[in-house]
XYZ file of C-alpha atoms in Angstrom:
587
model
C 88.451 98.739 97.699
C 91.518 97.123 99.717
C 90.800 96.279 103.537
C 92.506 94.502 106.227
C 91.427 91.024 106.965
C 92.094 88.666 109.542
C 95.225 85.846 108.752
C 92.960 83.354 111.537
C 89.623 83.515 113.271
C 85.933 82.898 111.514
C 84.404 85.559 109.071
C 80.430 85.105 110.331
C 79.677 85.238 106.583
C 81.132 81.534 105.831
C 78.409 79.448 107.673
C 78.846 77.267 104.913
C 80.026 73.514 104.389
C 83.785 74.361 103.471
C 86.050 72.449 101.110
C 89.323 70.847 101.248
C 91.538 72.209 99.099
C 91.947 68.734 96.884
C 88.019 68.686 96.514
C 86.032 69.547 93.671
C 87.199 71.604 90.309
C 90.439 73.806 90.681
C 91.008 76.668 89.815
C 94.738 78.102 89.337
C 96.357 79.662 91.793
C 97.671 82.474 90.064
C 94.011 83.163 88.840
C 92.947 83.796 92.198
C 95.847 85.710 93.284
C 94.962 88.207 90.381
C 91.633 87.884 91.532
C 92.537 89.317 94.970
C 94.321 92.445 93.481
C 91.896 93.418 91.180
C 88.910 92.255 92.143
C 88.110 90.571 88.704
C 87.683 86.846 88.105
C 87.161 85.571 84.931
C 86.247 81.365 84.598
C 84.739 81.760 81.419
C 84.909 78.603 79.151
C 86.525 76.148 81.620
C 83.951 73.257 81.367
C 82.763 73.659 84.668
C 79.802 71.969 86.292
C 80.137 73.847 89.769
C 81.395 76.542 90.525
C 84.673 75.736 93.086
C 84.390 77.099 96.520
C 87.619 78.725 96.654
C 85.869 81.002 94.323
C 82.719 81.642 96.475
C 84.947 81.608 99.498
C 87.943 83.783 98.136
C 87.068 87.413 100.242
C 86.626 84.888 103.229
C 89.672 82.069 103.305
C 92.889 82.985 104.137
C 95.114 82.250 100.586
C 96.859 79.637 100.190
C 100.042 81.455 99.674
C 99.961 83.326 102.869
C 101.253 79.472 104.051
C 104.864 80.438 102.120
C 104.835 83.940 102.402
C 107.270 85.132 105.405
C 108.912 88.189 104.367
C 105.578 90.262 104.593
C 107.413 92.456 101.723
C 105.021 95.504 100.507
C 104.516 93.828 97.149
C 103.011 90.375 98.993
C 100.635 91.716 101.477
C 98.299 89.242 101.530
C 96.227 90.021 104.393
C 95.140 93.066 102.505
C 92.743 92.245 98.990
C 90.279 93.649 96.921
C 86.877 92.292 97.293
C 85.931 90.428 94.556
C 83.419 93.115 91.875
C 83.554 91.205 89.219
C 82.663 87.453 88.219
C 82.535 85.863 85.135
C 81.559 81.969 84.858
C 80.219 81.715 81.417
C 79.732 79.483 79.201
C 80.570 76.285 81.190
C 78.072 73.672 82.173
C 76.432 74.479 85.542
C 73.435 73.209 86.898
C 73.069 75.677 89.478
C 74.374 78.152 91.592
C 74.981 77.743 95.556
C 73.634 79.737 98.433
C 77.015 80.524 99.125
C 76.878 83.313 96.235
C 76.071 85.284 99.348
C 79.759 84.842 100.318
C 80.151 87.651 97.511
C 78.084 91.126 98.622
C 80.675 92.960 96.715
C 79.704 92.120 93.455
C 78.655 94.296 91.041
C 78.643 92.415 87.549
C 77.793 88.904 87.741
C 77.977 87.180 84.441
C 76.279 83.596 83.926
C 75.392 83.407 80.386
C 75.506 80.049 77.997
C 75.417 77.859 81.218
C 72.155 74.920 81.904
C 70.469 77.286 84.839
C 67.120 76.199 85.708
C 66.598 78.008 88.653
C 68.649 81.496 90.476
C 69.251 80.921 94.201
C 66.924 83.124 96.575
C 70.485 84.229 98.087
C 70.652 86.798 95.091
C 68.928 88.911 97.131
C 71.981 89.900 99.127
C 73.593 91.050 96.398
C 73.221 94.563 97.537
C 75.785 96.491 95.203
C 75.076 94.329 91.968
C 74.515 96.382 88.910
C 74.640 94.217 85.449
C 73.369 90.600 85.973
C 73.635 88.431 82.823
C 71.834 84.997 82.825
C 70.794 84.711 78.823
C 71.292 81.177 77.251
C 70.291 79.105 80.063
C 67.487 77.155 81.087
C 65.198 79.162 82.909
C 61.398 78.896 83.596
C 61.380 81.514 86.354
C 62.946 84.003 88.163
C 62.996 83.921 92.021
C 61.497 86.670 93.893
C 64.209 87.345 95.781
C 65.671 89.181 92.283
C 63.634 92.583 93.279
C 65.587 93.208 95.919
C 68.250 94.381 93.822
C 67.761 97.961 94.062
C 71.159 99.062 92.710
C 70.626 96.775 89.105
C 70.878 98.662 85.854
C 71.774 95.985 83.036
C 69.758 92.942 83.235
C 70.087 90.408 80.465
C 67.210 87.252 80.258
C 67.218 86.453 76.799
C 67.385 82.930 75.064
C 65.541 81.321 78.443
C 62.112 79.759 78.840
C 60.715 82.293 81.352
C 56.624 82.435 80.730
C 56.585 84.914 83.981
C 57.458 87.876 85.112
C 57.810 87.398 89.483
C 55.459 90.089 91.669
C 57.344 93.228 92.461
C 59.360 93.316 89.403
C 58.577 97.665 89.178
C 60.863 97.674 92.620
C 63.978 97.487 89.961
C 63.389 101.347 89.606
C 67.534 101.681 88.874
C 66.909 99.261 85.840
C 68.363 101.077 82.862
C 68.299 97.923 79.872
C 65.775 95.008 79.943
C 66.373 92.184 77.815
C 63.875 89.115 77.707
C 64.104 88.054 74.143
C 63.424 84.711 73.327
C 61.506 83.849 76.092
C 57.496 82.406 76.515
C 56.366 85.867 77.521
C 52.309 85.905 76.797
C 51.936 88.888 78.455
C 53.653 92.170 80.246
C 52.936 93.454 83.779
C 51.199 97.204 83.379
C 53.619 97.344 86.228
C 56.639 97.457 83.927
C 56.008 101.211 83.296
C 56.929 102.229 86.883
C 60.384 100.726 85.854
C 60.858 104.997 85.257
C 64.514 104.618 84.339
C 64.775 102.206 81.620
C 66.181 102.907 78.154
C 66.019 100.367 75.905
C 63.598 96.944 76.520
C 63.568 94.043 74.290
C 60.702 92.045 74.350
C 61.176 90.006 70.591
C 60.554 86.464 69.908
C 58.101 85.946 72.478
C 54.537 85.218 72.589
C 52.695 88.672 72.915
C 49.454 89.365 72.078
C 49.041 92.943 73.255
C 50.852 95.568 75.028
C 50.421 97.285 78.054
C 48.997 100.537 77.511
C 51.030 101.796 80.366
C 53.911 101.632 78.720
C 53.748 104.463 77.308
C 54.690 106.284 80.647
C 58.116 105.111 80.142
C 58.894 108.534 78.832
C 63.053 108.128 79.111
C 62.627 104.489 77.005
C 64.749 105.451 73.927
C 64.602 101.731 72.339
C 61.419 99.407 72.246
C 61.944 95.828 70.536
C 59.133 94.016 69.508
C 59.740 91.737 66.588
C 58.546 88.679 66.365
C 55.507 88.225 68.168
C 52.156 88.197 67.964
C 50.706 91.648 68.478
C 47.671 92.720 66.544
C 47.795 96.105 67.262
C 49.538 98.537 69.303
C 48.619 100.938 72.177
C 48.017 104.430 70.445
C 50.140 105.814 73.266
C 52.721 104.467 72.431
C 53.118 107.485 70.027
C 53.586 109.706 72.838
C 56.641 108.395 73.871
C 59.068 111.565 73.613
C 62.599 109.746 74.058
C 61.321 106.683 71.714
C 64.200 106.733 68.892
C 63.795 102.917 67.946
C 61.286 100.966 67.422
C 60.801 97.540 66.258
C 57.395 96.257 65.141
C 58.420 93.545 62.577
C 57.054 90.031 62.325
C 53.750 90.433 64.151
C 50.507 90.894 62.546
C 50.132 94.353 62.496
C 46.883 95.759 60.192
C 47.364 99.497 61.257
C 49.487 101.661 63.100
C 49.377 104.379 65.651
C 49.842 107.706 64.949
C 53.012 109.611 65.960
C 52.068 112.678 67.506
C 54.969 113.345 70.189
C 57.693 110.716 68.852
C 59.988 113.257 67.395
C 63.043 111.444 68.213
C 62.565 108.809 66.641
C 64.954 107.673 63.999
C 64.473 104.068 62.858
C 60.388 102.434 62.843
C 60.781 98.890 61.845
C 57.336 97.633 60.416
C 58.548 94.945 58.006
C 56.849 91.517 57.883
C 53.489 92.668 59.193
C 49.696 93.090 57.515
C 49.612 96.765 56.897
C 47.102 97.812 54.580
C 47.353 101.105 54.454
C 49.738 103.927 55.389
C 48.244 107.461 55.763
C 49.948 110.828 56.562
C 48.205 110.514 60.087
C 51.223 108.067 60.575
C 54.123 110.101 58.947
C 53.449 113.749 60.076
C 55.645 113.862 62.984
C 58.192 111.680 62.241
C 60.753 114.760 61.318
C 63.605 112.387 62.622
C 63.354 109.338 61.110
C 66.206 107.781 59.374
C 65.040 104.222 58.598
C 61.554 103.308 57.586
C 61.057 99.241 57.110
C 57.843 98.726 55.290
C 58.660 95.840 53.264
C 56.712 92.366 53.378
C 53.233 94.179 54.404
C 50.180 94.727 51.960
C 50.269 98.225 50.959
C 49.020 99.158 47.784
C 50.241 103.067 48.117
C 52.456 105.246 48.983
C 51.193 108.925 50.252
C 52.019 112.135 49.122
C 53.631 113.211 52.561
C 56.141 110.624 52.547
C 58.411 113.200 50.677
C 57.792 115.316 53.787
C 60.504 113.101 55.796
C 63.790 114.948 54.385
C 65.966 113.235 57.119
C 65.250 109.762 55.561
C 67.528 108.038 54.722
C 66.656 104.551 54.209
C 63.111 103.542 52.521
C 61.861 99.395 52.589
C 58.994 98.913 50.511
C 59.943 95.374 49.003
C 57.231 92.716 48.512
C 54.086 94.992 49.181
C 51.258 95.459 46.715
C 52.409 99.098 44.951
C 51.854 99.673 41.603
C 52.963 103.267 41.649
C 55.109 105.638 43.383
C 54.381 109.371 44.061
C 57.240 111.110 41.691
C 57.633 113.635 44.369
C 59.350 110.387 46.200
C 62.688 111.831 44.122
C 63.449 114.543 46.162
C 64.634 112.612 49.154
C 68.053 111.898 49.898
C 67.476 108.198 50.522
C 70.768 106.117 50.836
C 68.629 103.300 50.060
C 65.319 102.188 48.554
C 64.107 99.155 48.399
C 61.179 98.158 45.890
C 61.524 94.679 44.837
C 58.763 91.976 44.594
C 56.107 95.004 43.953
C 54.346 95.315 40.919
C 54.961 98.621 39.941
C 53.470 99.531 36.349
C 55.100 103.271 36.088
C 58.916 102.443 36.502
C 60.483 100.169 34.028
C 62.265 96.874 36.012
C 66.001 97.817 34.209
C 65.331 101.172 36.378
C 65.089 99.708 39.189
C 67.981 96.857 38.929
C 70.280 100.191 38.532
C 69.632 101.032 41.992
C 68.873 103.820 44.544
C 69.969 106.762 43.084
C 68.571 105.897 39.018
C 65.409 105.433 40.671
C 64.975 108.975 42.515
C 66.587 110.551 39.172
C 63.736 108.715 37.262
C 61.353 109.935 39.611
C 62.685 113.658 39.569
C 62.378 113.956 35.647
C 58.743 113.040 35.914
C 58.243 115.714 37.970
C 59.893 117.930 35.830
C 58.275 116.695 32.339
C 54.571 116.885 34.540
C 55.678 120.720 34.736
C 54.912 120.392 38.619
C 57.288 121.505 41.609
C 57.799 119.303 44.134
C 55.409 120.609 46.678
C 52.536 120.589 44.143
C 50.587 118.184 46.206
C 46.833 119.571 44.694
C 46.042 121.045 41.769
C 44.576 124.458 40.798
C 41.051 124.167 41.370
C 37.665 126.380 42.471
C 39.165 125.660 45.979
C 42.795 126.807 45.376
C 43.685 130.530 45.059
C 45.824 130.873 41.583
C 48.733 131.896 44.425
C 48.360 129.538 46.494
C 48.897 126.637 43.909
C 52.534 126.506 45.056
C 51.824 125.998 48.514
C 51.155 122.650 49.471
C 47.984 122.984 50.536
C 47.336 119.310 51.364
C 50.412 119.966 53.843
C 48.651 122.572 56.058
C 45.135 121.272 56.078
C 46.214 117.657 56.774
C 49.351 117.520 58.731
C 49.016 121.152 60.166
C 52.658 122.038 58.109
C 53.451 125.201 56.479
C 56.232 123.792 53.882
C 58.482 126.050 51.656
C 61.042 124.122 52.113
C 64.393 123.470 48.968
C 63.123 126.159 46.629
C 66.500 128.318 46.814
C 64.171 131.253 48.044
C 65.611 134.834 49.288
C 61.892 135.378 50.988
C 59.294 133.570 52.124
C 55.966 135.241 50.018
C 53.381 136.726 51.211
C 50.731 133.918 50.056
C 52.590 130.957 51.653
C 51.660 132.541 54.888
C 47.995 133.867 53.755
C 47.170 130.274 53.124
C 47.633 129.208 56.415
C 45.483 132.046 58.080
C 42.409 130.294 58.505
C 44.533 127.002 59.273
C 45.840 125.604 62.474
C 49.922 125.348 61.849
C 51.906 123.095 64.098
C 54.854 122.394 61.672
C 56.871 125.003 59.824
C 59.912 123.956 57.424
C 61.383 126.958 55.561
C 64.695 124.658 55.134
C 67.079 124.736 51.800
C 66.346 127.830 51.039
C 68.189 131.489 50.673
C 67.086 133.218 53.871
C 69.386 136.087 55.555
C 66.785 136.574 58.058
C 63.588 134.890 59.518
C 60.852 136.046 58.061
C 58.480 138.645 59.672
C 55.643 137.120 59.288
C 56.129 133.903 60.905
C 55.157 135.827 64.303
C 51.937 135.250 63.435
C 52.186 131.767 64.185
C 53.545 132.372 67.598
C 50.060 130.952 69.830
C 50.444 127.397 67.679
C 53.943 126.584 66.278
C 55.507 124.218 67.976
C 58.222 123.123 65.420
C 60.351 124.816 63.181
C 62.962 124.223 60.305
C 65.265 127.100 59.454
C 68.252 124.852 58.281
C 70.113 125.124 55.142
C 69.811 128.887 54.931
C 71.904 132.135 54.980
C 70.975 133.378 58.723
C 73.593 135.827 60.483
C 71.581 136.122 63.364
C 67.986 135.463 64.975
C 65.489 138.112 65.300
C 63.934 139.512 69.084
C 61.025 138.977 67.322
C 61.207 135.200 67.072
C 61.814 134.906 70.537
C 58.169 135.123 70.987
C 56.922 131.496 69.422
C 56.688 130.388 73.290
C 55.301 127.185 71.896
C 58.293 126.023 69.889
C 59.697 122.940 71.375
C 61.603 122.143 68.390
C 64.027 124.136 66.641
C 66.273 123.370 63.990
C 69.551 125.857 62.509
C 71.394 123.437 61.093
C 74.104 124.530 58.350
C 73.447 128.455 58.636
C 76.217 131.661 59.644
C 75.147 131.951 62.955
C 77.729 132.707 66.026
C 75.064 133.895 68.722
C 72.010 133.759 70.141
C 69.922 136.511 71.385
C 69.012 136.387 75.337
C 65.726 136.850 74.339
C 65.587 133.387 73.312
C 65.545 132.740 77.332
C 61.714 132.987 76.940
C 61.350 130.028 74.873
C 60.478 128.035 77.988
C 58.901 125.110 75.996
C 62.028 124.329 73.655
C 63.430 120.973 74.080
C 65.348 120.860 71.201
C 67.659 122.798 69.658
C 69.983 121.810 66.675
C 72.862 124.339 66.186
C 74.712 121.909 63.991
C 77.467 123.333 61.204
C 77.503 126.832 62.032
C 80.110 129.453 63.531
C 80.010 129.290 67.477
C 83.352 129.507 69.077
C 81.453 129.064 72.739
C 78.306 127.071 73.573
C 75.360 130.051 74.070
C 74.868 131.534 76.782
C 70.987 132.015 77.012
C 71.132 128.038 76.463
C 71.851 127.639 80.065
C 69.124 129.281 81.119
C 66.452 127.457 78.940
C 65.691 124.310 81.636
C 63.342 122.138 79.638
C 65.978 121.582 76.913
C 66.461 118.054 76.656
C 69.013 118.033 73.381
C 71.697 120.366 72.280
C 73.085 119.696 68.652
C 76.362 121.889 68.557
C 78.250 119.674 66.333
C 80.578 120.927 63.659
C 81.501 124.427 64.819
C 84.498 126.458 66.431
C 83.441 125.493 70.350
C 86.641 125.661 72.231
C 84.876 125.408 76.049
C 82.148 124.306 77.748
C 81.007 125.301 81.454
C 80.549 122.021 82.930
C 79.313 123.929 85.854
C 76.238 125.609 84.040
C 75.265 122.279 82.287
C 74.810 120.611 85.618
C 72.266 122.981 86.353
C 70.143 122.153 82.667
C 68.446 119.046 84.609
C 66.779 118.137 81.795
C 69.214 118.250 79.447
C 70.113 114.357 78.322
C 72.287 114.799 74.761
C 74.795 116.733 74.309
C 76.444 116.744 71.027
C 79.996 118.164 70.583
C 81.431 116.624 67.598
C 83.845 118.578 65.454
C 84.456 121.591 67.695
C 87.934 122.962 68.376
C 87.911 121.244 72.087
C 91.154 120.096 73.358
C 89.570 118.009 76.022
C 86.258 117.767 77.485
C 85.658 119.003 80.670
C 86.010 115.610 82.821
C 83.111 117.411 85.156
C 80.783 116.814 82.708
C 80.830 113.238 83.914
C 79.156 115.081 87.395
C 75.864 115.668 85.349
C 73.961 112.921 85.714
C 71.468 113.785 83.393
C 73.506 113.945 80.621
C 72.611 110.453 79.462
C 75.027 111.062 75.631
C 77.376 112.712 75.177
C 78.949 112.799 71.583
C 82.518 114.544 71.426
C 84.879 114.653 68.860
C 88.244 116.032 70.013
C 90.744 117.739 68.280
C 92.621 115.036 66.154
C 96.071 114.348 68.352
C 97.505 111.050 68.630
C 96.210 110.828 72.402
C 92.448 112.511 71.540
C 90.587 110.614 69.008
C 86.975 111.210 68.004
C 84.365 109.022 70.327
C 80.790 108.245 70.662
C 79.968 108.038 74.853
C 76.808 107.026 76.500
C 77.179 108.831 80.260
């Protein structure tokens, strides 16, 4: 902001020793003039070992220039300036940092990295508007107090110090958004760090934990967790019930189990490589419907499970240097990009296989499952326990991970017997995707007082059945790649549904009876016809925090979106014009 400011006289703030103008480092006057106009200094790289007091003192001195400047022309109005927002001194050599940094109560991003800091003056505090403070790459061992008084911070950046403490009051930073305190001498984390309610991502690698608070876990908007390289032996099993969680990093510690996964279906990449894992059961894969990247490699696992051909968004698959000595052939009918199985001494795949790559492996693995005469959910045989109908439902599925599967069998109906085996069952899970459908079946109704998931993509549907509407417990719901252009107001009722994945379909407009479902948290429209959003009705979906709009016929997005302050992604692709390019935006 530009304000008037006094050509003589005594601002009360500059009770400070003050310089000649000859004395200590210089910094160009044209560098400051900019700096007055913009309210952006940048002193990066400039082999300072103090930082000049013209620069501390710049919203308080009267400039230099306003000595030669008589004309008072509209262009040189030097007794009006921006206060300074904006400071960048890194990379230089300073020792330290004066009190008078309280000369600078504009600031909001103060930038200090790759400097010799041992110590943050307690005038920090005054700081009021400060938002992103970066001190990595320095020297140090604490943090003052005085650094929890900065209510308004959001970006905070520690890394690459030799902090072994965390000061009292750190929770008060309840704005704090991203954590970083990599590389520090960290033995241990406050519980207190989960009443920091608004952070997203937290980096805690290459440090010296032991443990984890299990209070972390109540950081339910955390969407990235960074653990690597320390010395945890296990982790909280709460940490699975961390709804927003979409990465997390668990490698180099030493890790003998895991936690299970039961409300982590967001997350996309688990990073496990470099750890002691023994064994990996389908406890630990049954929700993970999201994941992308699995990282199992360096561990001691001797097998792979069955159900790790449940996870049909994976993508990429680590299971170098381990202990396995077979794969389950049922393993083919992913869609990995990548799969890595070196430095395993596998007996059932020959090594010239494996040299050929991703995709000769999977093939491999798909003709044994074809000369075995089995179908790829065949998870048990026929035996004095299975029905002779049910033996192509996977029965394994619904008795272990509560999951009704029929899912890539190019089927125009779901039969009757898929859903009589689950009738004595409790089914959380259903996946009916890759199939033939035209219409949901009729049955699955009877699921309605457990279901909380369900995968209808890769089908044929037109529309979505009243009927449906009355799974009350769905929170997860995915239409991916069907015909559909509507949604039935019914679907108002689904009061539990948090996510909803409308992805390569036929909607011109966003739903209606979408605005009026308030616990959704994600909306996956991308790929369609949308030509308009109501930027007014998504203000009121408080919970709504991604909002995915890639591919739609949108000429521009409503610049009121940037009012909802929930909305913590939005993903918009434009219509291609020289002047509207496709791009990824965190709000």
């Amino acid at each position: 902001m530009s304000r008037p400011r006094r050509a003589t006289g005594f601002d009360p703030r500059a009770g400070f020793h003050r310089e000649g103008k000859d004395s200590g480092p210089s910094v160009p006057q044209g560098l400051l003039k900019a700096a007055r106009s913009s309210g952006q200094l940048n002193l990066a790289g400039r082999n300072l070992g103090e930082v000049p007091q013209c620069v501390w003192r710049i919203n308080v001195d009267v400039p230099e220039e306003a000595n030669q400047n008589l004309s008072f022309s509209s262009t040189e109005r030097w007794w009006e300036q921006t206060d300074l927002t904006k400071l960048i001194i890194s990379s230089n050599k300073l020792q330290s940092l004066s009190d008078d940094l309280r000369l600078l109560p504009a600031l909001t991003v103060l930038d200090i990295h790759d400097n010799q800091l041992t110590s943050l003056p307690s005038a920090i505090r005054e700081l009021d508007n400060l938002q992103k403070l970066n001190v990595s790459h320095n020297r140090l061992n604490m943090l003052p107090e005085e650094i929890t008084s900065l209510k308004n911070l959001k970006v905070l950046h520690l890394q690459h110090n030799e902090l072994t403490g965390i000061p009292e009051g750190f929770e008060r930073l309840s704005g704090l958004e991203d954590l970083d305190l990599s590389n520090n001498r960290l033995a241990t984390v406050p519980a207190g760090f989960a009443l920091l309610s608004s952070l997203l991502r937290l980096n805690l690698s290459s440090n010296q934990l032991k443990s984890l608070p299990a209070e972390i876990s109540r950081m339910q908007r955390l969407k990235h967790l960074d653990c690597d390289s320390n010395l945890l032996e296990t982790v909280p099993p709460d940490v699975g019930s961390m709804e927003s969680l979409e990465l997390l990093y668990l490698r180099r510690n030493k890790l003998r189990v895991l936690p299970e996964f039961p409300s982590s279906r967001q997350l996309k990449e688990l990073h496990l490589g470099e750890n002691q894992i023994e064994t990996l059961g389908a406890e630990h894969l049954q929700q993970l419907q999201a994941i992308l990247v699995l990282d199992l490699r360096g561990n001691k696992l001797r097998s792979v499970p069955e159900e790790m051909a449940l996870l049909q968004s994976l993508e990429r698959l680590d299971l170098s240097n381990n202990d396995i000595s077979s794969l389950p052939c049922s393993l083919g009918n992913l869609h990995l990009k990548f799969l890595a199985l070196e430095g395993n001494p596998l007996r059932t795949i020959r090594r010239e296989i494996i040299a050929k790559g991703t995709q000769e492996v999977l093939k491999y693995l798909r003709s044994k499952i074809k000369d075995d005469g089995t179908s790829q959910n065949d998870s048990v045989p026929e035996t004095a326990m299975t029905l002779p109908s049910e033996s192509r439902v996977n029965i394994h599925a619904i008795v272990t991970l509560k999951l009704l599967d029929y899912s890539d069998k190019q089927a125009t109906l779901i039969p009757d017997d898929v859903f009589d085996a689950a009738k004595s069952n409790t089914i959380i899970s259903v996946n009916f995707s890759k199939n033939q459908l035209c219409e949901i079946p009729k049955r699955i109704i009877e699921l309605k007082e457990m279901v909380s998931d369900v995968n209808l993509s890769f089908n044929k549907l037109s529309f979505i059945s009243q009927e449906f509407c009355l799974l009350q417990k769905l929170t997860f719901l995915d239409l991916r790649n069907n015909f559909l252009n509507s949604l039935p107001e019914e679907m108002s009722s689904l009061t539990k549904l948090q996510t909803i994945n409308l992805s390569f379909n036929r909607f011109k407009v966003l739903p209606a009876v979408l605005y009026h479902i308030p616990t959704l948290e994600a909306v996956l429209i991308s790929n369609n016809q949308v030509g308009s959003v109501d930027p007014q009705k998504v203000k009121l979906m408080e919970n709504l925090s991604t909002l995915d709009l890639q591919n739609n016929d949108l000429l521009q997005v409503p610049p009121e979106l940037g009012n909802c302050v929930q909305l913590r992604s939005l993903v918009k692709c434009l219509q291609e014009s020289p002047s509207n390019m496709g791009i990824l935006e965190e709000m």
